[in-house]
PDB file of C-alpha atoms in Angstrom:
ATOM      1  CA  MET A  19     172.493 128.687 137.508  1.00  0.00           C
ATOM      2  CA  ASP A  20     168.860 129.805 137.382  1.00  0.00           C
ATOM      3  CA  TRP A  21     166.491 128.916 140.666  1.00  0.00           C
ATOM      4  CA  ILE A  22     164.680 126.184 138.140  1.00  0.00           C
ATOM      5  CA  ASN A  23     167.730 124.176 137.997  1.00  0.00           C
ATOM      6  CA  ILE A  24     168.848 124.706 141.533  1.00  0.00           C
ATOM      7  CA  LEU A  25     164.872 123.379 142.270  1.00  0.00           C
ATOM      8  CA  GLY A  26     165.505 120.553 140.513  1.00  0.00           C
ATOM      9  CA  LEU A  27     168.842 119.552 141.868  1.00  0.00           C
ATOM     10  CA  THR A  28     167.616 120.107 145.314  1.00  0.00           C
ATOM     11  CA  ALA A  29     164.607 117.248 144.633  1.00  0.00           C
ATOM     12  CA  ALA A  30     167.016 115.348 142.586  1.00  0.00           C
ATOM     13  CA  THR A  31     169.079 115.101 146.152  1.00  0.00           C
ATOM     14  CA  LEU A  32     166.322 114.532 148.246  1.00  0.00           C
ATOM     15  CA  THR A  33     164.501 111.325 145.984  1.00  0.00           C
ATOM     16  CA  THR A  34     167.734 110.031 144.823  1.00  0.00           C
ATOM     17  CA  GLY A  35     168.978 110.193 148.388  1.00  0.00           C
ATOM     18  CA  ALA A  36     166.037 108.175 150.025  1.00  0.00           C
ATOM     19  CA  PHE A  37     167.260 105.044 148.166  1.00  0.00           C
ATOM     20  CA  VAL A  38     171.146 105.305 150.034  1.00  0.00           C
ATOM     21  CA  PRO A  39     169.327 103.622 153.557  1.00  0.00           C
ATOM     22  CA  GLN A  40     167.756 101.088 151.527  1.00  0.00           C
ATOM     23  CA  VAL A  41     171.366 100.547 149.795  1.00  0.00           C
ATOM     24  CA  MET A  42     172.926 100.718 152.914  1.00  0.00           C
ATOM     25  CA  LYS A  43     170.909  98.251 155.043  1.00  0.00           C
ATOM     26  CA  THR A  44     170.550  95.526 152.569  1.00  0.00           C
ATOM     27  CA  TRP A  45     174.339  95.534 152.082  1.00  0.00           C
ATOM     28  CA  LYS A  46     174.920  95.435 156.087  1.00  0.00           C
ATOM     29  CA  SER A  47     172.179  92.651 156.858  1.00  0.00           C
ATOM     30  CA  ARG A  48     172.841  90.789 153.575  1.00  0.00           C
ATOM     31  CA  LYS A  49     169.075  90.194 153.559  1.00  0.00           C
ATOM     32  CA  ALA A  50     166.886  91.374 150.851  1.00  0.00           C
ATOM     33  CA  LYS A  51     163.747  89.308 150.923  1.00  0.00           C
ATOM     34  CA  ASP A  52     161.346  91.927 152.180  1.00  0.00           C
ATOM     35  CA  VAL A  53     162.175  94.153 149.059  1.00  0.00           C
ATOM     36  CA  SER A  54     159.987  93.475 146.085  1.00  0.00           C
ATOM     37  CA  LEU A  55     161.825  92.228 143.021  1.00  0.00           C
ATOM     38  CA  GLU A  56     159.222  93.646 140.344  1.00  0.00           C
ATOM     39  CA  MET A  57     159.282  96.834 141.988  1.00  0.00           C
ATOM     40  CA  LEU A  58     163.163  96.673 141.250  1.00  0.00           C
ATOM     41  CA  VAL A  59     162.913  95.944 138.017  1.00  0.00           C
ATOM     42  CA  ARG A  60     159.970  98.110 137.220  1.00  0.00           C
ATOM     43  CA  PHE A  61     161.885 101.234 138.830  1.00  0.00           C
ATOM     44  CA  CYS A  62     165.414 100.472 137.258  1.00  0.00           C
ATOM     45  CA  THR A  63     163.032 100.491 134.177  1.00  0.00           C
ATOM     46  CA  GLY A  64     161.662 103.748 134.902  1.00  0.00           C
ATOM     47  CA  SER A  65     164.956 105.333 135.786  1.00  0.00           C
ATOM     48  CA  PHE A  66     166.630 104.065 132.773  1.00  0.00           C
ATOM     49  CA  LEU A  67     163.917 105.763 130.665  1.00  0.00           C
ATOM     50  CA  TRP A  68     164.114 109.332 132.355  1.00  0.00           C
ATOM     51  CA  LEU A  69     167.432 108.877 132.486  1.00  0.00           C
ATOM     52  CA  VAL A  70     167.350 108.621 127.985  1.00  0.00           C
ATOM     53  CA  TYR A  71     164.699 111.298 128.350  1.00  0.00           C
ATOM     54  CA  GLY A  72     167.177 113.526 130.672  1.00  0.00           C
ATOM     55  CA  LEU A  73     170.067 113.335 127.843  1.00  0.00           C
ATOM     56  CA  LEU A  74     167.412 113.680 125.052  1.00  0.00           C
ATOM     57  CA  ILE A  75     166.489 117.113 126.438  1.00  0.00           C
ATOM     58  CA  LYS A  76     169.960 117.960 128.321  1.00  0.00           C
ATOM     59  CA  SER A  77     168.316 118.753 131.881  1.00  0.00           C
ATOM     60  CA  VAL A  78     171.512 118.171 133.938  1.00  0.00           C
ATOM     61  CA  PRO A  79     168.649 117.436 137.070  1.00  0.00           C
ATOM     62  CA  VAL A  80     167.170 115.101 135.193  1.00  0.00           C
ATOM     63  CA  ILE A  81     170.562 113.246 134.362  1.00  0.00           C
ATOM     64  CA  LEU A  82     171.695 113.129 137.412  1.00  0.00           C
ATOM     65  CA  ALA A  83     169.064 112.227 139.671  1.00  0.00           C
ATOM     66  CA  ASN A  84     167.670 109.195 137.340  1.00  0.00           C
ATOM     67  CA  LEU A  85     171.673 108.397 136.555  1.00  0.00           C
ATOM     68  CA  ILE A  86     172.411 108.068 140.431  1.00  0.00           C
ATOM     69  CA  THR A  87     168.975 106.558 141.248  1.00  0.00           C
ATOM     70  CA  LEU A  88     169.425 103.997 138.835  1.00  0.00           C
ATOM     71  CA  MET A  89     172.781 103.257 140.230  1.00  0.00           C
ATOM     72  CA  LEU A  90     171.339 102.573 143.362  1.00  0.00           C
ATOM     73  CA  ASN A  91     168.505 100.644 142.725  1.00  0.00           C
ATOM     74  CA  LEU A  92     170.695  98.795 140.328  1.00  0.00           C
ATOM     75  CA  THR A  93     173.009  97.884 143.519  1.00  0.00           C
ATOM     76  CA  ILE A  94     170.021  96.767 145.403  1.00  0.00           C
ATOM     77  CA  LEU A  95     168.447  94.441 143.001  1.00  0.00           C
ATOM     78  CA  GLY A  96     172.005  92.754 142.843  1.00  0.00           C
ATOM     79  CA  LEU A  97     172.225  92.053 146.238  1.00  0.00           C
ATOM     80  CA  LYS A  98     168.489  91.152 146.141  1.00  0.00           C
ATOM     81  CA  ILE A  99     169.573  88.684 143.856  1.00  0.00           C
ATOM     82  CA  LYS A 100     172.677  87.874 145.200  1.00  0.00           C
ATOM     83  CA  TYR A 101     171.635  87.234 148.838  1.00  0.00           C
ATOM     84  CA  LYS A 102     168.284  85.476 147.526  1.00  0.00           C
TER      85      LYS A 102
END
């Protein structure tokens, strides 16, 4: 694996991992009132489009980062709707 992919995977790990604490906090507290619904919808849409882009250019870091980020944010979105 070349250094460019390592750089991309490192960046993907850091930015994607940033959502884990929010998922855990929302899950444990069963409250999501302070999380913007509009932000979640926009972010999920953007992550989906980045995922499609990654698939089209066959970039593993872009695919992995956006697939996992999309799953985490869909989880937060689902919890926001559930705990409304």
